[in-house]
PDB file of N, CA and C in Angstrom:
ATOM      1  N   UNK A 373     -66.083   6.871 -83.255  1.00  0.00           N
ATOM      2  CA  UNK A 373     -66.713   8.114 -83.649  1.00  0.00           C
ATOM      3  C   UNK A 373     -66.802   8.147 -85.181  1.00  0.00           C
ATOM      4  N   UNK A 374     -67.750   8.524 -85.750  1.00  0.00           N
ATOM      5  CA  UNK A 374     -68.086   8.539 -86.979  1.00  0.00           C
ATOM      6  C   UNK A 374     -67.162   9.757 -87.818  1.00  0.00           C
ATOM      7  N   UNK A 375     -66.628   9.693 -89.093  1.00  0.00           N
ATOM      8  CA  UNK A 375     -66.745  10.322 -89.784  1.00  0.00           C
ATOM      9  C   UNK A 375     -66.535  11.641 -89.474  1.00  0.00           C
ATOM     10  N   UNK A 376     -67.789  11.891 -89.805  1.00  0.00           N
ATOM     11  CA  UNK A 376     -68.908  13.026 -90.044  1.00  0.00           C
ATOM     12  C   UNK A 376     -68.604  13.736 -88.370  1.00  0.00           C
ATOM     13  N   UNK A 377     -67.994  13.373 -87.316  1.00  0.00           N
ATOM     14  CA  UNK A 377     -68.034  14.039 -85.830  1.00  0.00           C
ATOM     15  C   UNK A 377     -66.609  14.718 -86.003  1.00  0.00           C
ATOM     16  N   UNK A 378     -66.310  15.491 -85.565  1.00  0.00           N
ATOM     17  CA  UNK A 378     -65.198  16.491 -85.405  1.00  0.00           C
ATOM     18  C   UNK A 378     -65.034  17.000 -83.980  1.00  0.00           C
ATOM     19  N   UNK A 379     -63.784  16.648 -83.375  1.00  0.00           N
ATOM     20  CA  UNK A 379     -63.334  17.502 -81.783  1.00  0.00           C
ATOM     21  C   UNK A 379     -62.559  18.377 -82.632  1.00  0.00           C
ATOM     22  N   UNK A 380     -63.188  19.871 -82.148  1.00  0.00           N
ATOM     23  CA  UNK A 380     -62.019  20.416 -82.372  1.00  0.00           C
ATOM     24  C   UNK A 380     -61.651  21.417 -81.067  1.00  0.00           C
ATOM     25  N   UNK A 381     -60.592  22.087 -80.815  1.00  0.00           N
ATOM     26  CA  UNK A 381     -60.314  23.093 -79.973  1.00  0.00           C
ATOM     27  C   UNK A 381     -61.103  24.119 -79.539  1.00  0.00           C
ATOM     28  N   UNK A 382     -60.581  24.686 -78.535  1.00  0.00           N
ATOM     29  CA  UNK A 382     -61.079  26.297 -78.335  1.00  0.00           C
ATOM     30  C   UNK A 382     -60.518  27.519 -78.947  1.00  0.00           C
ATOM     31  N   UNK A 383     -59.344  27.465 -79.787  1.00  0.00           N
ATOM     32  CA  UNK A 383     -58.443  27.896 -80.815  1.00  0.00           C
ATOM     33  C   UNK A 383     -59.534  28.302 -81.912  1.00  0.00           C
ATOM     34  N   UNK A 384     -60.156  27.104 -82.290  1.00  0.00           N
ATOM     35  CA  UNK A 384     -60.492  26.739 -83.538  1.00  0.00           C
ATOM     36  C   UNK A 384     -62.189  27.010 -83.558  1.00  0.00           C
ATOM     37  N   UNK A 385     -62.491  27.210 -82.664  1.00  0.00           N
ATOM     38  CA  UNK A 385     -64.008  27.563 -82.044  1.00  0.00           C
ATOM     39  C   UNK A 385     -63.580  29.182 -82.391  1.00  0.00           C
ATOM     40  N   UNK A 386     -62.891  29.775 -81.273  1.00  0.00           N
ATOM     41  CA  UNK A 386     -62.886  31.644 -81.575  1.00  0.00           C
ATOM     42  C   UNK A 386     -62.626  31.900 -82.665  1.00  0.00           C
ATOM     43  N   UNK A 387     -61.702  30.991 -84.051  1.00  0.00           N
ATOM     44  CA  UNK A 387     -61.622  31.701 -84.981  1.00  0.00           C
ATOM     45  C   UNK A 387     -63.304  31.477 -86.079  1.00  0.00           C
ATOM     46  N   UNK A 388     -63.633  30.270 -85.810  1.00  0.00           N
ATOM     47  CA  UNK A 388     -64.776  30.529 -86.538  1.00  0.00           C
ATOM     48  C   UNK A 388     -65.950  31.157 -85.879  1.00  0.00           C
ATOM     49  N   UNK A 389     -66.226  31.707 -84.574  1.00  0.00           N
ATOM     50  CA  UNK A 389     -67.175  32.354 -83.994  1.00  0.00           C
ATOM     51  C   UNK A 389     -66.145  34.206 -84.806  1.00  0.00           C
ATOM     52  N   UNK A 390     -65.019  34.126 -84.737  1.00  0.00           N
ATOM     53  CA  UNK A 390     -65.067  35.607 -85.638  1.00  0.00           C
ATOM     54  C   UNK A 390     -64.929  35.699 -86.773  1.00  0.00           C
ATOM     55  N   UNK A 391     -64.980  35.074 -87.710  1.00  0.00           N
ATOM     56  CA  UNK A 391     -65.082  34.643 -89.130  1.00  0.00           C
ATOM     57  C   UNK A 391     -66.769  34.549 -89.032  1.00  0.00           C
ATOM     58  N   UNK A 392     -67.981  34.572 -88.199  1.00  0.00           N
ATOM     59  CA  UNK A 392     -69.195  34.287 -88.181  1.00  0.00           C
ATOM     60  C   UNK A 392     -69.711  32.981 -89.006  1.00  0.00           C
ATOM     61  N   UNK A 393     -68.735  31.673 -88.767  1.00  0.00           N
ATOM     62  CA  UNK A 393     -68.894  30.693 -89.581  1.00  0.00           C
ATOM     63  C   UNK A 393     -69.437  29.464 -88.610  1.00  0.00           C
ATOM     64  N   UNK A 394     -70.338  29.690 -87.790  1.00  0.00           N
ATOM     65  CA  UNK A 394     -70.540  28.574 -86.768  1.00  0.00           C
ATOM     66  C   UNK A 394     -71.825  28.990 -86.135  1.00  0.00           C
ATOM     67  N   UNK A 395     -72.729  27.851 -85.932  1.00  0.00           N
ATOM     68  CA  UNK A 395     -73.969  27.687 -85.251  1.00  0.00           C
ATOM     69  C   UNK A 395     -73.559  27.155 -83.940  1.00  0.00           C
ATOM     70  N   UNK A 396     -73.838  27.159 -82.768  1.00  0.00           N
ATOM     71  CA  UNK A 396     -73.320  27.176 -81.719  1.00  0.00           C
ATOM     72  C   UNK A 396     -74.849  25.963 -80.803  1.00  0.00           C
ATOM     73  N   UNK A 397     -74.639  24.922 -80.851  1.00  0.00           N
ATOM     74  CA  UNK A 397     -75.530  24.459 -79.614  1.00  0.00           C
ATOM     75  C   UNK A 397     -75.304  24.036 -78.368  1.00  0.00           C
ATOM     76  N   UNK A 398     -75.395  24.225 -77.670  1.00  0.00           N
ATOM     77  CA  UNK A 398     -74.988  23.738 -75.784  1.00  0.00           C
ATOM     78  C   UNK A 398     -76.268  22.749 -75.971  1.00  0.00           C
ATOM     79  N   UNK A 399     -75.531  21.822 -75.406  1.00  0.00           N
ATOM     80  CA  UNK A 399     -76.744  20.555 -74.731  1.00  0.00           C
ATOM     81  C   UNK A 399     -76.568  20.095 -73.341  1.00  0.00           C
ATOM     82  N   UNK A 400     -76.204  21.376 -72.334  1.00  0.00           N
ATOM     83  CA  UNK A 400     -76.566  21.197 -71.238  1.00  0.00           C
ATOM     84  C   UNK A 400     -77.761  21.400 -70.796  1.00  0.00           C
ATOM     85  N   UNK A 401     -77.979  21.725 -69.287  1.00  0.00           N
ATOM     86  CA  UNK A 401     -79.421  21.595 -68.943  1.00  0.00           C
ATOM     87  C   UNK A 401     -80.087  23.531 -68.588  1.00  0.00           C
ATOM     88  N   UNK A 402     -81.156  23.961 -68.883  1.00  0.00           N
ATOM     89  CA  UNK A 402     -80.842  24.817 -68.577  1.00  0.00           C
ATOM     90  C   UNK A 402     -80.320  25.897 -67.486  1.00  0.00           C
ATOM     91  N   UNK A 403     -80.162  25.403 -66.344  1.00  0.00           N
ATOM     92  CA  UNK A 403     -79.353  25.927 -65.182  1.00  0.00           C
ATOM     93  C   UNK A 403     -78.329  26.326 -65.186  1.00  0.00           C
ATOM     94  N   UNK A 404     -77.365  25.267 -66.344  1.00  0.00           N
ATOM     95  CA  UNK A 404     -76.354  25.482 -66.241  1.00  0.00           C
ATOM     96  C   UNK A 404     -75.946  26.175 -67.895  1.00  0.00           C
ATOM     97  N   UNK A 405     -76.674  26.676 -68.613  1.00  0.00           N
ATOM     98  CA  UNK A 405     -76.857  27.424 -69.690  1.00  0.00           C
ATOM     99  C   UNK A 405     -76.774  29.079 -68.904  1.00  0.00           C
ATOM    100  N   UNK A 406     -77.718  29.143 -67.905  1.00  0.00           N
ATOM    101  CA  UNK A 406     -78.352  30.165 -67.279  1.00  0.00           C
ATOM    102  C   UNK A 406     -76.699  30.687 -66.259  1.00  0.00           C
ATOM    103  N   UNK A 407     -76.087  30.031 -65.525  1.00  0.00           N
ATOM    104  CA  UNK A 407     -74.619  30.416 -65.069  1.00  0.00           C
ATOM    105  C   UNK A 407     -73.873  31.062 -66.078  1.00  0.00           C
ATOM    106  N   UNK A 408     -73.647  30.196 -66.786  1.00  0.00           N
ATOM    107  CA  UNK A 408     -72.623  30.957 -68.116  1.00  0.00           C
ATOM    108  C   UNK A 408     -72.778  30.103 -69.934  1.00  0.00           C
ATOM    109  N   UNK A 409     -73.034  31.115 -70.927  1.00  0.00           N
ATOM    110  CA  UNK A 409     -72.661  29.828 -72.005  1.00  0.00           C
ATOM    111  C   UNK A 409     -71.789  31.076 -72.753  1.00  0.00           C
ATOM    112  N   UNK A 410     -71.640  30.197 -73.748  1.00  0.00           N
ATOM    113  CA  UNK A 410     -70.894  31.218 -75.019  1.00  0.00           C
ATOM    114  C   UNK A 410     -71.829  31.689 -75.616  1.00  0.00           C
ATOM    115  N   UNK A 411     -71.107  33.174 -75.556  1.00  0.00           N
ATOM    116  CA  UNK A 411     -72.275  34.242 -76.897  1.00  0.00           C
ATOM    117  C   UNK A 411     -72.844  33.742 -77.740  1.00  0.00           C
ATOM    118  N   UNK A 412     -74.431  33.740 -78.124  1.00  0.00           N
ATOM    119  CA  UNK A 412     -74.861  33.353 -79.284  1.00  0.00           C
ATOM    120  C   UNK A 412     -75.014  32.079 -79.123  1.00  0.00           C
ATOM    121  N   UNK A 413     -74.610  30.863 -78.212  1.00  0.00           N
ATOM    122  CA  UNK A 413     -75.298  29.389 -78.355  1.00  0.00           C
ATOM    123  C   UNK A 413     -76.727  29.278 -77.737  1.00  0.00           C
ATOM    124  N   UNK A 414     -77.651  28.759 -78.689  1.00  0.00           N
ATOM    125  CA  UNK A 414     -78.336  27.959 -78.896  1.00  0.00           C
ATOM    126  C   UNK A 414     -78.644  27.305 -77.392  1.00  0.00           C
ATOM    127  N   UNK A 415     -79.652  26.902 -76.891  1.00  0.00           N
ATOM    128  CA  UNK A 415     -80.055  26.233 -75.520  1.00  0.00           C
ATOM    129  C   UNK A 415     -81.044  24.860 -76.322  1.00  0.00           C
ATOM    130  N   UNK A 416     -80.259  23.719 -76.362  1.00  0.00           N
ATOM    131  CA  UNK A 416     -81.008  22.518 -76.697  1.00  0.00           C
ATOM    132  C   UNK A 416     -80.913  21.534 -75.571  1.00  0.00           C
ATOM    133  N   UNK A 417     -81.224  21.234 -74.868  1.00  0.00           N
ATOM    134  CA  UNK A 417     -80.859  20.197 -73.535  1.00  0.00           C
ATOM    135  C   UNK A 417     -81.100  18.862 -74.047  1.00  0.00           C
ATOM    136  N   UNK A 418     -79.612  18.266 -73.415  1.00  0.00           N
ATOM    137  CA  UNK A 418     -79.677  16.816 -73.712  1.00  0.00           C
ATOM    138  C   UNK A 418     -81.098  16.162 -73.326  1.00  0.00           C
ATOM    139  N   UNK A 419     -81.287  16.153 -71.940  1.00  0.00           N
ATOM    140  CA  UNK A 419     -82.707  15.600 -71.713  1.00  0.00           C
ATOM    141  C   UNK A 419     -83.405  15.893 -72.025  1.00  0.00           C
ATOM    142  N   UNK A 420     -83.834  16.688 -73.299  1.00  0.00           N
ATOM    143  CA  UNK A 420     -85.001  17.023 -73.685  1.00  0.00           C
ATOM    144  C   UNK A 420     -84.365  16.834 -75.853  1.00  0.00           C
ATOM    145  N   UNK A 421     -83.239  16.270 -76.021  1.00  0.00           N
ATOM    146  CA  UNK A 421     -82.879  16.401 -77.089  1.00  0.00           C
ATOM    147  C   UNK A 421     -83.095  15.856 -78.763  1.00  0.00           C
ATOM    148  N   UNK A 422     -84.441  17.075 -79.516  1.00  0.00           N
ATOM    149  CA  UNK A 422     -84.484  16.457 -80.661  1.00  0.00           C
ATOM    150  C   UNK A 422     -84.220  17.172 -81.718  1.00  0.00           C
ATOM    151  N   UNK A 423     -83.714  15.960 -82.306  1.00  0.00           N
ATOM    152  CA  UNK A 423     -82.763  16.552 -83.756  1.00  0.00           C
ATOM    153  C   UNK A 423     -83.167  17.232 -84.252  1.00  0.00           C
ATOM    154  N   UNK A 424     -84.984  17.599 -84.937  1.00  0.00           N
ATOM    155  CA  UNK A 424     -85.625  17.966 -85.717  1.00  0.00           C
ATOM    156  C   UNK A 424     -85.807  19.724 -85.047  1.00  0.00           C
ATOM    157  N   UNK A 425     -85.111  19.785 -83.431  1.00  0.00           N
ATOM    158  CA  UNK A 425     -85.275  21.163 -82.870  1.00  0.00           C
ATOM    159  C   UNK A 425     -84.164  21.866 -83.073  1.00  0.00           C
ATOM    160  N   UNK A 426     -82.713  20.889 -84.191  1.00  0.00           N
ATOM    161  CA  UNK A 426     -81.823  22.084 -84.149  1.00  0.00           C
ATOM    162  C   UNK A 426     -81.883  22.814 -85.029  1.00  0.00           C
ATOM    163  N   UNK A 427     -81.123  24.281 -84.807  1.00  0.00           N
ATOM    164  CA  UNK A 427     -81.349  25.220 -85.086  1.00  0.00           C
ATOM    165  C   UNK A 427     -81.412  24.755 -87.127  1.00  0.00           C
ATOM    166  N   UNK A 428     -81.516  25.668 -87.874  1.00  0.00           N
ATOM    167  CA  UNK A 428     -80.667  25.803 -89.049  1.00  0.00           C
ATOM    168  C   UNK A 428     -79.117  25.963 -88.870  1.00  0.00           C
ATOM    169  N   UNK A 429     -78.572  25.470 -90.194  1.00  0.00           N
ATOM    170  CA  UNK A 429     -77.247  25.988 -90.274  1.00  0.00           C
ATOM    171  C   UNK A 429     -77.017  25.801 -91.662  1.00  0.00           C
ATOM    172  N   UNK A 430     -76.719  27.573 -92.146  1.00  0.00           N
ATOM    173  CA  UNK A 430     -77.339  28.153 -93.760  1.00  0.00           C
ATOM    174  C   UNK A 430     -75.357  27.339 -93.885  1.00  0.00           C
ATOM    175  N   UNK A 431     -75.518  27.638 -95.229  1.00  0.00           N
ATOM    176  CA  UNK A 431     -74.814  26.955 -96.162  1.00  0.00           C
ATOM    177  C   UNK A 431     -73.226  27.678 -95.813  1.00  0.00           C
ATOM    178  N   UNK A 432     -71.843  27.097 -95.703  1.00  0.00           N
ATOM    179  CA  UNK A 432     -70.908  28.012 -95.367  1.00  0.00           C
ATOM    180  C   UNK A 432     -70.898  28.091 -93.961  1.00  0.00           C
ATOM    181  N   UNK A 433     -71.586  27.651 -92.850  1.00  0.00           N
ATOM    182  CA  UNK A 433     -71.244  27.661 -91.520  1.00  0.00           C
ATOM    183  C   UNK A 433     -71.180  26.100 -90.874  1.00  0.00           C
ATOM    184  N   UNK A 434     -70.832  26.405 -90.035  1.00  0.00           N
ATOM    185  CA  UNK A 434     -70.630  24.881 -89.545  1.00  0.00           C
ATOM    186  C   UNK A 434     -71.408  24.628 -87.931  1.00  0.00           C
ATOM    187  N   UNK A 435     -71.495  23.175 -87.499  1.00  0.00           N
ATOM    188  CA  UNK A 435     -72.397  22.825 -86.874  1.00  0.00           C
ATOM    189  C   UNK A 435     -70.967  23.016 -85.602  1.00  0.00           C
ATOM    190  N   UNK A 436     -71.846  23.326 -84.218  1.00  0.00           N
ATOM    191  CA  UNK A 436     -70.755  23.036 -82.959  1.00  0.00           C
ATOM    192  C   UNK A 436     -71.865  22.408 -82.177  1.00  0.00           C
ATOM    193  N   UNK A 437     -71.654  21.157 -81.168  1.00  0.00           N
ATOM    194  CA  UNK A 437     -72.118  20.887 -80.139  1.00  0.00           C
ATOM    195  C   UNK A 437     -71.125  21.042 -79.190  1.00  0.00           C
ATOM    196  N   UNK A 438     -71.311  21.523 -78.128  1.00  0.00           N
ATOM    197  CA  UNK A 438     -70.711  21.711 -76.569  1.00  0.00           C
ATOM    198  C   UNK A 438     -71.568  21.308 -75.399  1.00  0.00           C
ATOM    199  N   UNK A 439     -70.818  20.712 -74.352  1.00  0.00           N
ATOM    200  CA  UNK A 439     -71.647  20.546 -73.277  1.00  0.00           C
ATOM    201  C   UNK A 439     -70.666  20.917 -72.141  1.00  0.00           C
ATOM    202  N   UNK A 440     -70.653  20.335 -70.683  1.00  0.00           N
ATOM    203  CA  UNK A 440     -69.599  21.079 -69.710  1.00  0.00           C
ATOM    204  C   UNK A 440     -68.460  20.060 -70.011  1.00  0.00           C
ATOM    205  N   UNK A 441     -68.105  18.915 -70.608  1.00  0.00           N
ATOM    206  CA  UNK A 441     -67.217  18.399 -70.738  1.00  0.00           C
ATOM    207  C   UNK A 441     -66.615  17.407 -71.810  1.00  0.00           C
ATOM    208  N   UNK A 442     -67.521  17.461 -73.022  1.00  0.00           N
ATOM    209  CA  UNK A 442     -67.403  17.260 -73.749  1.00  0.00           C
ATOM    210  C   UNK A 442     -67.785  15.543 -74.034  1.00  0.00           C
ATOM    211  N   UNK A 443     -68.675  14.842 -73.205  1.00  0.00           N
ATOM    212  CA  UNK A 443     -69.873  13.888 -72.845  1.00  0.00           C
ATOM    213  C   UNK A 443     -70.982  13.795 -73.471  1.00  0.00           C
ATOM    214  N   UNK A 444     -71.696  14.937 -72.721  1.00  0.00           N
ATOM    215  CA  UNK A 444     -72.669  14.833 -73.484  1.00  0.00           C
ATOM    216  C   UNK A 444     -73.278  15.378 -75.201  1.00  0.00           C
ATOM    217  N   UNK A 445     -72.594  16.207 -75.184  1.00  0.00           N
ATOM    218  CA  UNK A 445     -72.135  16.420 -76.802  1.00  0.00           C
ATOM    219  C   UNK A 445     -71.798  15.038 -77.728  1.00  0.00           C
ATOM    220  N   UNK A 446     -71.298  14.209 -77.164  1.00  0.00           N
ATOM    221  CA  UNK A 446     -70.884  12.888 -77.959  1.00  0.00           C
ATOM    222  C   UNK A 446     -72.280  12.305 -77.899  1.00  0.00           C
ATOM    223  N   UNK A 447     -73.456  12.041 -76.950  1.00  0.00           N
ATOM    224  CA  UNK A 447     -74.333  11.475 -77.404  1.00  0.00           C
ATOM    225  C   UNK A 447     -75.331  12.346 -78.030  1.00  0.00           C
ATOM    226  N   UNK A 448     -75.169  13.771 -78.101  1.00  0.00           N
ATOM    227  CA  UNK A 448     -76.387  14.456 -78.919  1.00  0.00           C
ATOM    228  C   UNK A 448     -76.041  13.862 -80.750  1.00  0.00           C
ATOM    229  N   UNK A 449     -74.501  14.014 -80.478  1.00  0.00           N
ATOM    230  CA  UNK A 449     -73.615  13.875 -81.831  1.00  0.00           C
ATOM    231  C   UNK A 449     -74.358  12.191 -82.119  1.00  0.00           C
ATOM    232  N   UNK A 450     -74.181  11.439 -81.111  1.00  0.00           N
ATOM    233  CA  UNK A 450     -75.120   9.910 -82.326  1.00  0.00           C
ATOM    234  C   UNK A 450     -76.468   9.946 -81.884  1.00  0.00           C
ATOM    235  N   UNK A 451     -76.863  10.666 -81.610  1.00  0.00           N
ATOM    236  CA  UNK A 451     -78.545  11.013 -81.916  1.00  0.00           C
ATOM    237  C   UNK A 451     -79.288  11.647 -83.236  1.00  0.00           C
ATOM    238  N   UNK A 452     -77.905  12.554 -83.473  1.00  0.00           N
ATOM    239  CA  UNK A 452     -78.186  13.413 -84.678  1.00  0.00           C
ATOM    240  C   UNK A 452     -77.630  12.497 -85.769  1.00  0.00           C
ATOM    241  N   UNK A 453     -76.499  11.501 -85.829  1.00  0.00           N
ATOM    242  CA  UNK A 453     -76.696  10.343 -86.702  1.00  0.00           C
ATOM    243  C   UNK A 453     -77.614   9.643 -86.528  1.00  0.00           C
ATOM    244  N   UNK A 454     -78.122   9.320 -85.494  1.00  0.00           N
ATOM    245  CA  UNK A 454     -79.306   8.242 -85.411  1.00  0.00           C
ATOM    246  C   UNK A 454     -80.621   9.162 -86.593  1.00  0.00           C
ATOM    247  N   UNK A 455     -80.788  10.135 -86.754  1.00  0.00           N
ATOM    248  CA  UNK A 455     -81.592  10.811 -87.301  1.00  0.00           C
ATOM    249  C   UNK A 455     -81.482  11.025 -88.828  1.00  0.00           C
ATOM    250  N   UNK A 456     -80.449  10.829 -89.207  1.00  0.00           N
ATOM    251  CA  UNK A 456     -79.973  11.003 -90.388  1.00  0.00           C
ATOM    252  C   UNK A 456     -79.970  12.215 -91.120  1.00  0.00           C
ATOM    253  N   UNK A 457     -79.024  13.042 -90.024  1.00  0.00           N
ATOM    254  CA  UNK A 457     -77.941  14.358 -90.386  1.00  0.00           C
ATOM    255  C   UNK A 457     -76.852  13.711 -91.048  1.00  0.00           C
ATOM    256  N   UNK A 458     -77.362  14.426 -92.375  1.00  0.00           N
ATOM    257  CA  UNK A 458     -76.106  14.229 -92.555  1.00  0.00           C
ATOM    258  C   UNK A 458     -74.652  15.564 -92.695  1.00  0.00           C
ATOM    259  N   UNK A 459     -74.810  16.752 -92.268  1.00  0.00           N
ATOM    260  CA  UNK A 459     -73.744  17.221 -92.229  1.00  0.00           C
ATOM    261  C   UNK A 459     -72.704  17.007 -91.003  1.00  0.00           C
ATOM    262  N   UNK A 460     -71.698  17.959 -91.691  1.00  0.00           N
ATOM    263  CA  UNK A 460     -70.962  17.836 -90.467  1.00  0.00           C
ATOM    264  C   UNK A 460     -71.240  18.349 -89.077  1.00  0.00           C
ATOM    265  N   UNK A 461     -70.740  17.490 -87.715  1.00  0.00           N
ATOM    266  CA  UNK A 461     -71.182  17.820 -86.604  1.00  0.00           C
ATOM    267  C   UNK A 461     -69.283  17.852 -85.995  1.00  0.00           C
ATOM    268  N   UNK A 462     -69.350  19.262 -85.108  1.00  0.00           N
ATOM    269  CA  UNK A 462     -68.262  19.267 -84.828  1.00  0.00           C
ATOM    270  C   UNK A 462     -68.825  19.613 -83.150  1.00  0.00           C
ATOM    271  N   UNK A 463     -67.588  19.071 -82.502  1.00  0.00           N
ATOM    272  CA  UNK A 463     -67.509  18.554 -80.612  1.00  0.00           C
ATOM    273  C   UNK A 463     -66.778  19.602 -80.067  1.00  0.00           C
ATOM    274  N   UNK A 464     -66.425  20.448 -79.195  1.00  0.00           N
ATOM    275  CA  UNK A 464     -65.816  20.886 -78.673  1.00  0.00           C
ATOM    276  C   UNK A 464     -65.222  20.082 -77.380  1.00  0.00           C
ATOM    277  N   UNK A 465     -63.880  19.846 -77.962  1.00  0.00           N
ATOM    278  CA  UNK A 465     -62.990  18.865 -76.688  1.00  0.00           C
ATOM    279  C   UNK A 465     -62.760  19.816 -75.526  1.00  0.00           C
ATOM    280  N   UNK A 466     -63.142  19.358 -74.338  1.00  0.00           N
ATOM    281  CA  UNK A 466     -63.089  19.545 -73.213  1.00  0.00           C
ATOM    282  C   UNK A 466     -64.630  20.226 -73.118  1.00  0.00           C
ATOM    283  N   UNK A 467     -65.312  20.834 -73.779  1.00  0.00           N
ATOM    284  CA  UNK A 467     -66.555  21.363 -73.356  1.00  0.00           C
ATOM    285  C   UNK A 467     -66.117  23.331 -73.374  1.00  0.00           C
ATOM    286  N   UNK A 468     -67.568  23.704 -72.359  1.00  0.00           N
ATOM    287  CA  UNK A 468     -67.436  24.877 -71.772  1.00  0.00           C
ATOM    288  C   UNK A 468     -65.973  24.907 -70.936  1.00  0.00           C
ATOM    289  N   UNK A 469     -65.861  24.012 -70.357  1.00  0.00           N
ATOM    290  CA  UNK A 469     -64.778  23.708 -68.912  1.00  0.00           C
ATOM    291  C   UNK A 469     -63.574  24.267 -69.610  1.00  0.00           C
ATOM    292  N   UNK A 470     -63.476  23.417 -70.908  1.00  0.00           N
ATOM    293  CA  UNK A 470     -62.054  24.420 -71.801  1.00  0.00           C
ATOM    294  C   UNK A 470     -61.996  25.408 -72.006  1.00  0.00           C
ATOM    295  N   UNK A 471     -63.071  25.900 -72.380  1.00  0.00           N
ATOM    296  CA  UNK A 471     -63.297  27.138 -72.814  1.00  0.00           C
ATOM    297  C   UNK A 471     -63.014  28.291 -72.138  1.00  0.00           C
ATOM    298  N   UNK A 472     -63.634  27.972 -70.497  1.00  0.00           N
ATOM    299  CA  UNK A 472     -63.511  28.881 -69.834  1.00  0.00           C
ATOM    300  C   UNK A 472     -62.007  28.896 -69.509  1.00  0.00           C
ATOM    301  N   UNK A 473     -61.287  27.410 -69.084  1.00  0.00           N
ATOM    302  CA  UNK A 473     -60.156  27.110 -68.691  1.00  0.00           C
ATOM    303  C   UNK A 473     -58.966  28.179 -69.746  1.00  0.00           C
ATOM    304  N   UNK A 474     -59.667  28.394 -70.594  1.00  0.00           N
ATOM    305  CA  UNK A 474     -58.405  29.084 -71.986  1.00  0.00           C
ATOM    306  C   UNK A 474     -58.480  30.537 -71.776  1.00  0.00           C
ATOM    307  N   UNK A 475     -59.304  31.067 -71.102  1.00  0.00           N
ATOM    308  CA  UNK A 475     -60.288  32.568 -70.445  1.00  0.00           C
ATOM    309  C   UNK A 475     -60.967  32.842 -72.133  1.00  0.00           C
ATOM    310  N   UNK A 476     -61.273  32.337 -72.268  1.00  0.00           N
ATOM    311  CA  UNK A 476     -62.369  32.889 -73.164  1.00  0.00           C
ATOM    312  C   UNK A 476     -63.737  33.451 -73.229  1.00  0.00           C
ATOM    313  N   UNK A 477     -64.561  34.065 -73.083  1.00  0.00           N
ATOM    314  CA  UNK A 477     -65.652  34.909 -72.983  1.00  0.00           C
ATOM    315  C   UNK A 477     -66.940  34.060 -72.645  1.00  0.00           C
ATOM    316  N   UNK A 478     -67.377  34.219 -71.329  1.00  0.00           N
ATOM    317  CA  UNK A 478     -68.921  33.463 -71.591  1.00  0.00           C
ATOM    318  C   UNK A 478     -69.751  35.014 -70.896  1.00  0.00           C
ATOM    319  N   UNK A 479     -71.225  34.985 -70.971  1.00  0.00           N
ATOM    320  CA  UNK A 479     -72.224  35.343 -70.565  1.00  0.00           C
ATOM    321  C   UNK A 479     -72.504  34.966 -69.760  1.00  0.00           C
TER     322      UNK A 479
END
């Protein structure tokens, strides 16, 4: 894993979703966006996934990819190196699956 990729927690996800310091993308499919995601993420689907469609992320916030298990997030993550992002890209270990697993809030 490069660098530039970051796993971090579901700890570490709620404090920067309330600090408002995080862009949020899911790269699942949308079906499973449509069951449940976290407030405020972004709908980019892996099978449909291009770099040039993610969102902004203004200066002072940070990048999150999530998927249901923390898979497919690793290949959006070297796609978006393949593209030459260069900020930071941070993973959520375990995915949604943690997330929910920790009871944390989805839609």
């Amino acid at each position: 894993m490069s660098e530039q990729v970051k796993m971090i927690d579901v700890e570490t996800l709620q404090d920067w979703i309330e600090a408002d310091k995080v862009v949020i993308v899911d790269v699942r499919e949308q079906n499973e966006y449509l069951a449940h995601h976290i407030a405020g993420a972004t709908l980019l689907p892996l099978s449909v996934f291009d770099p040039k469609a993610l969102p902004p992320v203004p200066e002072g916030k940070k990048l999150l990819l999530h998927c249901r298990s923390a898979n497919r997030c690793g290949t959006a993550s070297e796609m978006l190196l393949a593209s030459g992002y260069k900020g930071e890209i941070n993973r959520l270990a375990g995915g949604i699956n943690a997330w929910i697993a920790a009871g944390a809030p989805v839609e």
